[in-house]
PDB file of C-alpha atoms and ligand atoms in Angstrom:
ATOM      1  CA  MET A   1     -82.293  37.218  52.787  1.00  0.00           C
ATOM      2  CA  SER A   2     -84.597  38.889  50.311  1.00  0.00           C
ATOM      3  CA  LYS A   3     -81.932  40.072  47.901  1.00  0.00           C
ATOM      4  CA  ALA A   4     -78.280  39.674  47.105  1.00  0.00           C
ATOM      5  CA  GLY A   5     -75.809  41.094  49.530  1.00  0.00           C
ATOM      6  CA  ILE A   6     -73.542  40.298  52.404  1.00  0.00           C
ATOM      7  CA  SER A   7     -75.005  37.658  54.667  1.00  0.00           C
ATOM      8  CA  THR A   8     -74.450  37.655  58.385  1.00  0.00           C
ATOM      9  CA  SER A   9     -70.993  36.258  58.847  1.00  0.00           C
ATOM     10  CA  THR A  10     -70.975  32.631  59.877  1.00  0.00           C
ATOM     11  CA  LEU A  11     -67.186  32.470  59.856  1.00  0.00           C
ATOM     12  CA  GLY A  12     -64.944  31.868  62.865  1.00  0.00           C
ATOM     13  CA  GLN A  13     -62.826  34.496  64.632  1.00  0.00           C
ATOM     14  CA  GLY A  14     -65.574  37.078  64.120  1.00  0.00           C
ATOM     15  CA  GLY A  15     -64.620  37.026  60.452  1.00  0.00           C
ATOM     16  CA  GLN A  16     -61.296  38.740  61.203  1.00  0.00           C
ATOM     17  CA  THR A  17     -57.873  37.863  59.804  1.00  0.00           C
ATOM     18  CA  ARG A  18     -54.333  38.878  60.736  1.00  0.00           C
ATOM     19  CA  ALA A  19     -53.811  40.293  57.239  1.00  0.00           C
ATOM     20  CA  ALA A  20     -55.215  43.393  55.567  1.00  0.00           C
ATOM     21  CA  LEU A  21     -56.020  44.518  52.030  1.00  0.00           C
ATOM     22  CA  PRO A  22     -55.065  48.023  50.816  1.00  0.00           C
ATOM     23  CA  GLU A  23     -57.642  50.753  51.474  1.00  0.00           C
ATOM     24  CA  GLY A  24     -60.259  50.901  48.711  1.00  0.00           C
ATOM     25  CA  THR A  25     -59.671  47.342  47.492  1.00  0.00           C
ATOM     26  CA  ARG A  26     -62.298  44.656  47.958  1.00  0.00           C
ATOM     27  CA  ILE A  27     -61.699  41.080  46.886  1.00  0.00           C
ATOM     28  CA  TYR A  28     -64.410  38.599  45.989  1.00  0.00           C
ATOM     29  CA  ALA A  29     -62.799  35.166  46.204  1.00  0.00           C
ATOM     30  CA  VAL A  30     -64.702  32.352  44.486  1.00  0.00           C
ATOM     31  CA  GLY A  31     -64.139  28.677  45.362  1.00  0.00           C
ATOM     32  CA  ASP A  32     -63.856  25.559  43.166  1.00  0.00           C
ATOM     33  CA  VAL A  33     -66.591  25.641  40.487  1.00  0.00           C
ATOM     34  CA  HIS A  34     -66.124  22.190  38.883  1.00  0.00           C
ATOM     35  CA  GLY A  35     -68.483  22.551  35.966  1.00  0.00           C
ATOM     36  CA  ARG A  36     -71.405  24.086  37.869  1.00  0.00           C
ATOM     37  CA  SER A  37     -72.178  26.985  35.534  1.00  0.00           C
ATOM     38  CA  ASP A  38     -75.606  27.339  37.179  1.00  0.00           C
ATOM     39  CA  LEU A  39     -74.044  28.165  40.553  1.00  0.00           C
ATOM     40  CA  LEU A  40     -71.331  30.339  39.013  1.00  0.00           C
ATOM     41  CA  GLU A  41     -73.871  32.425  37.136  1.00  0.00           C
ATOM     42  CA  ARG A  42     -75.801  33.111  40.347  1.00  0.00           C
ATOM     43  CA  GLN A  43     -72.636  33.951  42.267  1.00  0.00           C
ATOM     44  CA  LEU A  44     -71.428  36.377  39.588  1.00  0.00           C
ATOM     45  CA  ALA A  45     -74.823  38.099  39.643  1.00  0.00           C
ATOM     46  CA  ALA A  46     -74.539  38.374  43.423  1.00  0.00           C
ATOM     47  CA  ILE A  47     -71.110  40.006  43.092  1.00  0.00           C
ATOM     48  CA  ASP A  48     -72.459  42.568  40.633  1.00  0.00           C
ATOM     49  CA  ALA A  49     -75.424  43.257  42.906  1.00  0.00           C
ATOM     50  CA  ASP A  50     -73.172  43.686  45.932  1.00  0.00           C
ATOM     51  CA  CYS A  51     -70.857  46.087  44.076  1.00  0.00           C
ATOM     52  CA  LYS A  52     -73.863  48.122  43.012  1.00  0.00           C
ATOM     53  CA  GLN A  53     -75.240  48.247  46.552  1.00  0.00           C
ATOM     54  CA  ARG A  54     -71.905  49.015  48.185  1.00  0.00           C
ATOM     55  CA  PRO A  55     -69.572  50.548  45.609  1.00  0.00           C
ATOM     56  CA  VAL A  56     -65.839  50.406  46.217  1.00  0.00           C
ATOM     57  CA  PRO A  57     -62.986  51.978  44.191  1.00  0.00           C
ATOM     58  CA  ARG A  58     -61.298  48.694  43.289  1.00  0.00           C
ATOM     59  CA  PRO A  59     -63.268  45.440  43.347  1.00  0.00           C
ATOM     60  CA  ILE A  60     -61.229  42.427  42.244  1.00  0.00           C
ATOM     61  CA  THR A  61     -62.646  38.949  41.683  1.00  0.00           C
ATOM     62  CA  VAL A  62     -60.219  36.110  42.372  1.00  0.00           C
ATOM     63  CA  PHE A  63     -61.077  32.590  41.260  1.00  0.00           C
ATOM     64  CA  VAL A  64     -59.047  29.894  43.021  1.00  0.00           C
ATOM     65  CA  GLY A  65     -59.154  27.323  40.211  1.00  0.00           C
ATOM     66  CA  ASP A  66     -60.779  23.974  39.394  1.00  0.00           C
ATOM     67  CA  TYR A  67     -63.248  25.479  36.945  1.00  0.00           C
ATOM     68  CA  ILE A  68     -63.752  22.249  35.002  1.00  0.00           C
ATOM     69  CA  ASP A  69     -64.369  18.471  35.496  1.00  0.00           C
ATOM     70  CA  ARG A  70     -66.827  16.484  37.625  1.00  0.00           C
ATOM     71  CA  GLY A  71     -69.834  18.820  37.178  1.00  0.00           C
ATOM     72  CA  PRO A  72     -71.928  18.968  33.980  1.00  0.00           C
ATOM     73  CA  ASP A  73     -71.164  22.343  32.354  1.00  0.00           C
ATOM     74  CA  SER A  74     -67.416  22.939  32.149  1.00  0.00           C
ATOM     75  CA  ARG A  75     -67.703  24.514  28.725  1.00  0.00           C
ATOM     76  CA  ASN A  76     -70.271  27.053  29.932  1.00  0.00           C
ATOM     77  CA  VAL A  77     -68.165  27.796  33.023  1.00  0.00           C
ATOM     78  CA  LEU A  78     -65.238  28.838  30.825  1.00  0.00           C
ATOM     79  CA  ASP A  79     -67.539  30.963  28.649  1.00  0.00           C
ATOM     80  CA  LEU A  80     -68.898  32.708  31.760  1.00  0.00           C
ATOM     81  CA  LEU A  81     -65.392  33.410  33.088  1.00  0.00           C
ATOM     82  CA  LEU A  82     -64.207  34.756  29.709  1.00  0.00           C
ATOM     83  CA  ARG A  83     -67.213  37.069  29.584  1.00  0.00           C
ATOM     84  CA  TRP A  84     -66.646  38.203  33.202  1.00  0.00           C
ATOM     85  CA  GLN A  85     -63.054  39.088  32.389  1.00  0.00           C
ATOM     86  CA  GLN A  86     -64.161  41.543  29.703  1.00  0.00           C
ATOM     87  CA  SER A  87     -65.923  43.849  32.154  1.00  0.00           C
ATOM     88  CA  HIS A  88     -64.319  43.155  35.555  1.00  0.00           C
ATOM     89  CA  GLU A  89     -60.868  43.153  37.099  1.00  0.00           C
ATOM     90  CA  ALA A  90     -60.336  39.443  37.668  1.00  0.00           C
ATOM     91  CA  ILE A  91     -57.568  37.022  38.589  1.00  0.00           C
ATOM     92  CA  PHE A  92     -57.858  33.414  37.450  1.00  0.00           C
ATOM     93  CA  LEU A  93     -55.699  30.928  39.311  1.00  0.00           C
ATOM     94  CA  ARG A  94     -54.815  27.461  38.065  1.00  0.00           C
ATOM     95  CA  GLY A  95     -56.264  24.448  39.803  1.00  0.00           C
ATOM     96  CA  ASN A  96     -54.850  20.934  39.505  1.00  0.00           C
ATOM     97  CA  HIS A  97     -57.779  20.095  37.193  1.00  0.00           C
ATOM     98  CA  GLU A  98     -56.728  22.760  34.707  1.00  0.00           C
ATOM     99  CA  THR A  99     -53.522  20.816  34.021  1.00  0.00           C
ATOM    100  CA  PHE A 100     -55.315  17.748  32.615  1.00  0.00           C
ATOM    101  CA  LEU A 101     -57.247  19.325  29.733  1.00  0.00           C
ATOM    102  CA  PRO A 102     -54.310  20.895  27.831  1.00  0.00           C
ATOM    103  CA  ARG A 103     -52.225  17.758  28.403  1.00  0.00           C
ATOM    104  CA  PHE A 104     -54.908  15.503  26.901  1.00  0.00           C
ATOM    105  CA  ILE A 105     -54.657  17.228  23.505  1.00  0.00           C
ATOM    106  CA  THR A 106     -50.983  16.349  23.096  1.00  0.00           C
ATOM    107  CA  ASP A 107     -51.023  13.153  25.162  1.00  0.00           C
ATOM    108  CA  PRO A 108     -54.264  11.176  24.546  1.00  0.00           C
ATOM    109  CA  ARG A 109     -53.192   8.426  26.965  1.00  0.00           C
ATOM    110  CA  SER A 110     -53.382  10.899  29.830  1.00  0.00           C
ATOM    111  CA  LEU A 111     -57.150  10.371  29.643  1.00  0.00           C
ATOM    112  CA  ASP A 112     -56.556   7.280  31.814  1.00  0.00           C
ATOM    113  CA  GLU A 113     -55.714   9.665  34.649  1.00  0.00           C
ATOM    114  CA  TRP A 114     -57.950  12.614  33.695  1.00  0.00           C
ATOM    115  CA  ARG A 115     -60.951  10.241  33.566  1.00  0.00           C
ATOM    116  CA  GLN A 116     -60.495   9.513  37.270  1.00  0.00           C
ATOM    117  CA  TYR A 117     -60.785  13.235  37.989  1.00  0.00           C
ATOM    118  CA  GLY A 118     -64.055  13.783  36.147  1.00  0.00           C
ATOM    119  CA  GLY A 119     -62.563  14.575  32.734  1.00  0.00           C
ATOM    120  CA  LEU A 120     -65.186  12.622  30.776  1.00  0.00           C
ATOM    121  CA  GLU A 121     -67.834  15.065  32.033  1.00  0.00           C
ATOM    122  CA  THR A 122     -65.753  17.879  30.551  1.00  0.00           C
ATOM    123  CA  LEU A 123     -65.529  16.117  27.174  1.00  0.00           C
ATOM    124  CA  LEU A 124     -69.320  15.566  27.264  1.00  0.00           C
ATOM    125  CA  SER A 125     -69.864  19.291  27.878  1.00  0.00           C
ATOM    126  CA  TYR A 126     -68.062  19.972  24.575  1.00  0.00           C
ATOM    127  CA  GLY A 127     -70.364  17.587  22.734  1.00  0.00           C
ATOM    128  CA  LEU A 128     -68.002  14.590  22.605  1.00  0.00           C
ATOM    129  CA  LYS A 129     -69.375  11.146  23.377  1.00  0.00           C
ATOM    130  CA  PRO A 130     -66.682   9.137  25.167  1.00  0.00           C
ATOM    131  CA  SER A 131     -67.401   5.602  26.339  1.00  0.00           C
ATOM    132  CA  ILE A 132     -67.034   4.909  30.056  1.00  0.00           C
ATOM    133  CA  ASN A 133     -63.469   3.579  29.730  1.00  0.00           C
ATOM    134  CA  PRO A 134     -61.914   4.597  26.385  1.00  0.00           C
ATOM    135  CA  ASP A 135     -59.183   2.318  24.980  1.00  0.00           C
ATOM    136  CA  ARG A 136     -56.054   3.606  23.210  1.00  0.00           C
ATOM    137  CA  ASN A 137     -57.759   3.950  19.809  1.00  0.00           C
ATOM    138  CA  GLU A 138     -60.700   5.814  21.228  1.00  0.00           C
ATOM    139  CA  GLN A 139     -58.398   8.056  23.278  1.00  0.00           C
ATOM    140  CA  THR A 140     -56.569   9.117  20.124  1.00  0.00           C
ATOM    141  CA  MET A 141     -59.815   9.758  18.261  1.00  0.00           C
ATOM    142  CA  LEU A 142     -61.248  11.742  21.156  1.00  0.00           C
ATOM    143  CA  ALA A 143     -58.115  13.880  21.462  1.00  0.00           C
ATOM    144  CA  THR A 144     -58.240  14.721  17.760  1.00  0.00           C
ATOM    145  CA  GLU A 145     -61.930  15.552  17.915  1.00  0.00           C
ATOM    146  CA  PHE A 146     -61.428  17.594  21.077  1.00  0.00           C
ATOM    147  CA  ALA A 147     -58.592  19.631  19.561  1.00  0.00           C
ATOM    148  CA  GLU A 148     -60.931  20.544  16.706  1.00  0.00           C
ATOM    149  CA  THR A 149     -63.856  21.341  19.018  1.00  0.00           C
ATOM    150  CA  LEU A 150     -62.179  23.277  21.819  1.00  0.00           C
ATOM    151  CA  PRO A 151     -62.451  27.039  21.195  1.00  0.00           C
ATOM    152  CA  ARG A 152     -59.037  28.664  20.873  1.00  0.00           C
ATOM    153  CA  GLU A 153     -59.902  31.155  23.620  1.00  0.00           C
ATOM    154  CA  HIS A 154     -60.623  28.306  26.051  1.00  0.00           C
ATOM    155  CA  LEU A 155     -57.189  26.806  25.521  1.00  0.00           C
ATOM    156  CA  ASP A 156     -55.530  30.241  25.704  1.00  0.00           C
ATOM    157  CA  PHE A 157     -57.414  30.927  28.963  1.00  0.00           C
ATOM    158  CA  LEU A 158     -56.309  27.644  30.541  1.00  0.00           C
ATOM    159  CA  GLN A 159     -52.692  28.151  29.520  1.00  0.00           C
ATOM    160  CA  ALA A 160     -52.577  31.712  30.886  1.00  0.00           C
ATOM    161  CA  LEU A 161     -53.757  30.877  34.419  1.00  0.00           C
ATOM    162  CA  GLU A 162     -51.661  32.169  37.335  1.00  0.00           C
ATOM    163  CA  LEU A 163     -50.294  29.956  40.114  1.00  0.00           C
ATOM    164  CA  THR A 164     -50.577  32.568  42.882  1.00  0.00           C
ATOM    165  CA  PHE A 165     -51.869  36.084  43.463  1.00  0.00           C
ATOM    166  CA  SER A 166     -50.797  38.367  46.304  1.00  0.00           C
ATOM    167  CA  CYS A 167     -52.596  41.477  47.493  1.00  0.00           C
ATOM    168  CA  GLY A 168     -51.869  43.257  50.781  1.00  0.00           C
ATOM    169  CA  GLY A 169     -51.181  40.558  53.370  1.00  0.00           C
ATOM    170  CA  PHE A 170     -53.092  37.895  51.465  1.00  0.00           C
ATOM    171  CA  LEU A 171     -51.931  35.087  49.194  1.00  0.00           C
ATOM    172  CA  PHE A 172     -54.425  33.391  46.891  1.00  0.00           C
ATOM    173  CA  VAL A 173     -53.563  29.911  45.636  1.00  0.00           C
ATOM    174  CA  HIS A 174     -55.454  26.788  44.595  1.00  0.00           C
ATOM    175  CA  ALA A 175     -54.364  24.128  47.114  1.00  0.00           C
ATOM    176  CA  GLY A 176     -51.967  25.790  49.564  1.00  0.00           C
ATOM    177  CA  VAL A 177     -48.258  26.222  50.234  1.00  0.00           C
ATOM    178  CA  ARG A 178     -45.544  24.042  51.711  1.00  0.00           C
ATOM    179  CA  PRO A 179     -44.831  25.298  55.262  1.00  0.00           C
ATOM    180  CA  GLY A 180     -41.377  26.798  55.738  1.00  0.00           C
ATOM    181  CA  VAL A 181     -40.751  27.357  52.017  1.00  0.00           C
ATOM    182  CA  PRO A 182     -40.760  30.981  50.710  1.00  0.00           C
ATOM    183  CA  ILE A 183     -43.620  31.725  48.326  1.00  0.00           C
ATOM    184  CA  HIS A 184     -41.320  32.301  45.345  1.00  0.00           C
ATOM    185  CA  GLU A 185     -39.661  28.907  45.945  1.00  0.00           C
ATOM    186  CA  GLN A 186     -42.873  26.875  46.102  1.00  0.00           C
ATOM    187  CA  THR A 187     -43.239  24.125  43.516  1.00  0.00           C
ATOM    188  CA  GLU A 188     -46.218  24.017  41.147  1.00  0.00           C
ATOM    189  CA  ASP A 189     -46.951  20.546  42.432  1.00  0.00           C
ATOM    190  CA  ASP A 190     -47.407  21.834  46.003  1.00  0.00           C
ATOM    191  CA  LEU A 191     -49.381  24.937  44.983  1.00  0.00           C
ATOM    192  CA  LEU A 192     -51.866  22.804  43.023  1.00  0.00           C
ATOM    193  CA  TRP A 193     -52.023  19.568  45.019  1.00  0.00           C
ATOM    194  CA  ILE A 194     -50.869  19.936  48.640  1.00  0.00           C
ATOM    195  CA  ARG A 195     -53.245  18.816  51.383  1.00  0.00           C
ATOM    196  CA  ASP A 196     -52.316  17.605  54.897  1.00  0.00           C
ATOM    197  CA  ASP A 197     -48.834  19.149  55.213  1.00  0.00           C
ATOM    198  CA  PHE A 198     -50.467  22.523  54.566  1.00  0.00           C
ATOM    199  CA  LEU A 199     -53.865  22.010  56.203  1.00  0.00           C
ATOM    200  CA  ASN A 200     -52.421  20.713  59.485  1.00  0.00           C
ATOM    201  CA  TRP A 201     -49.937  23.587  59.836  1.00  0.00           C
ATOM    202  CA  GLU A 202     -51.115  26.019  62.525  1.00  0.00           C
ATOM    203  CA  GLN A 203     -48.320  28.604  62.492  1.00  0.00           C
ATOM    204  CA  PRO A 204     -48.522  31.777  60.386  1.00  0.00           C
ATOM    205  CA  PHE A 205     -47.481  31.579  56.737  1.00  0.00           C
ATOM    206  CA  GLU A 206     -45.649  34.378  54.931  1.00  0.00           C
ATOM    207  CA  ARG A 207     -49.105  35.713  54.062  1.00  0.00           C
ATOM    208  CA  PHE A 208     -52.635  34.792  55.059  1.00  0.00           C
ATOM    209  CA  VAL A 209     -53.638  32.072  52.566  1.00  0.00           C
ATOM    210  CA  VAL A 210     -56.984  31.968  50.716  1.00  0.00           C
ATOM    211  CA  HIS A 211     -57.382  28.581  49.027  1.00  0.00           C
ATOM    212  CA  GLY A 212     -59.656  25.804  47.766  1.00  0.00           C
ATOM    213  CA  HIS A 213     -58.913  22.220  46.622  1.00  0.00           C
ATOM    214  CA  THR A 214     -59.971  20.256  49.714  1.00  0.00           C
ATOM    215  CA  PRO A 215     -63.774  20.326  50.133  1.00  0.00           C
ATOM    216  CA  VAL A 216     -65.257  21.430  53.466  1.00  0.00           C
ATOM    217  CA  ASN A 217     -68.903  21.859  54.474  1.00  0.00           C
ATOM    218  CA  GLU A 218     -68.589  25.560  55.252  1.00  0.00           C
ATOM    219  CA  PRO A 219     -65.846  28.087  54.490  1.00  0.00           C
ATOM    220  CA  ASP A 220     -63.181  27.262  57.077  1.00  0.00           C
ATOM    221  CA  LEU A 221     -61.511  30.352  58.581  1.00  0.00           C
ATOM    222  CA  ARG A 222     -58.373  29.639  60.615  1.00  0.00           C
ATOM    223  CA  LEU A 223     -55.678  31.895  62.091  1.00  0.00           C
ATOM    224  CA  ASN A 224     -53.399  31.429  59.080  1.00  0.00           C
ATOM    225  CA  ARG A 225     -55.735  30.571  56.164  1.00  0.00           C
ATOM    226  CA  ILE A 226     -59.266  30.215  54.858  1.00  0.00           C
ATOM    227  CA  ASN A 227     -60.552  27.282  52.788  1.00  0.00           C
ATOM    228  CA  ILE A 228     -63.359  28.325  50.401  1.00  0.00           C
ATOM    229  CA  ASP A 229     -63.901  25.018  48.544  1.00  0.00           C
ATOM    230  CA  THR A 230     -67.375  23.874  49.555  1.00  0.00           C
ATOM    231  CA  GLY A 231     -67.546  21.049  46.978  1.00  0.00           C
ATOM    232  CA  ALA A 232     -69.965  22.862  44.640  1.00  0.00           C
ATOM    233  CA  TYR A 233     -70.377  19.976  42.188  1.00  0.00           C
ATOM    234  CA  ALA A 234     -71.631  17.665  44.942  1.00  0.00           C
ATOM    235  CA  THR A 235     -73.201  20.056  47.471  1.00  0.00           C
ATOM    236  CA  GLY A 236     -74.715  22.713  45.227  1.00  0.00           C
ATOM    237  CA  ARG A 237     -72.911  25.351  47.315  1.00  0.00           C
ATOM    238  CA  LEU A 238     -70.367  27.543  45.542  1.00  0.00           C
ATOM    239  CA  THR A 239     -68.693  29.801  48.077  1.00  0.00           C
ATOM    240  CA  CYS A 240     -67.723  33.415  47.495  1.00  0.00           C
ATOM    241  CA  VAL A 241     -66.106  35.318  50.355  1.00  0.00           C
ATOM    242  CA  VAL A 242     -65.668  39.071  50.462  1.00  0.00           C
ATOM    243  CA  ILE A 243     -62.422  40.465  51.861  1.00  0.00           C
ATOM    244  CA  GLU A 244     -62.099  44.073  52.835  1.00  0.00           C
ATOM    245  CA  ASN A 245     -59.394  45.478  55.117  1.00  0.00           C
ATOM    246  CA  THR A 246     -59.028  42.624  57.680  1.00  0.00           C
ATOM    247  CA  ALA A 247     -62.586  41.307  57.493  1.00  0.00           C
ATOM    248  CA  VAL A 248     -63.939  38.264  55.677  1.00  0.00           C
ATOM    249  CA  THR A 249     -67.655  37.764  55.116  1.00  0.00           C
ATOM    250  CA  GLN A 250     -69.647  35.388  52.963  1.00  0.00           C
ATOM    251  CA  LEU A 251     -71.636  36.494  49.961  1.00  0.00           C
ATOM    252  CA  ALA A 252     -75.094  34.945  49.750  1.00  0.00           C
ATOM    253  CA  SER A 253     -76.434  34.104  46.305  1.00  0.00           C
ATOM    254  CA  ASP A 254     -79.336  31.870  47.358  1.00  0.00           C
ATOM    255  CA  GLU A 255     -82.146  34.276  46.559  1.00  0.00           C
ATOM    256  CA  ILE A 256     -80.947  35.466  43.157  1.00  0.00           C
TER     257      ILE A 256
HETATM  258 MN1   MN B   1     -58.235  20.908  43.240  1.00  0.00          MN
END
């Protein structure tokens, strides 16, 4: 492709879903970013370019969570998202990773767990210099330093994230839903962490589910869901799909 725009669909089922969005609404759904501000910046530019090329009354960008950890630039990712929010209609969902950062400030020992999920990379992106395996004293010092360093708007952003977003026949959520449980009765733990019980379920859900959380090589379109987590921090591929009416296509950002 020579410029930004909709690529030829490489998705299954001819890129069609059983659900539909309201007329005039187009959703750009962005997968797990994990600290890759470089990829996010390109993808956001591609969304703007696509909207300019093919205007639509109501474009909405939905981010499915896991903005931080693992990759190198979590701080810049949050700055980019905050800036995007000022000029675009956007929904920011919570990923399981977004639960660790706020907890660390009040519970320094939780770094033992956060560290295993790439939290040290996030601290580094804010200019902190944690050792590879901080002991209790260092954890306390880091938490104090982090509380002083973290911009207020970053913490506010992380605490305001939504668990789910519904539009037309679609449900957007970080990890998935527990089969057989109504959407309003789902637990936060399932919405942010579920894997096999959701992924192996082949029957329809209450709504067609758009989710991330479990990395796949290519966006994985099934009869009841689509997985848009293409493991950006490791693969260099941050997926954005475009949903309009019943159709899902993939937005290419490679040539930006
Ligand atoms: Mn996740």
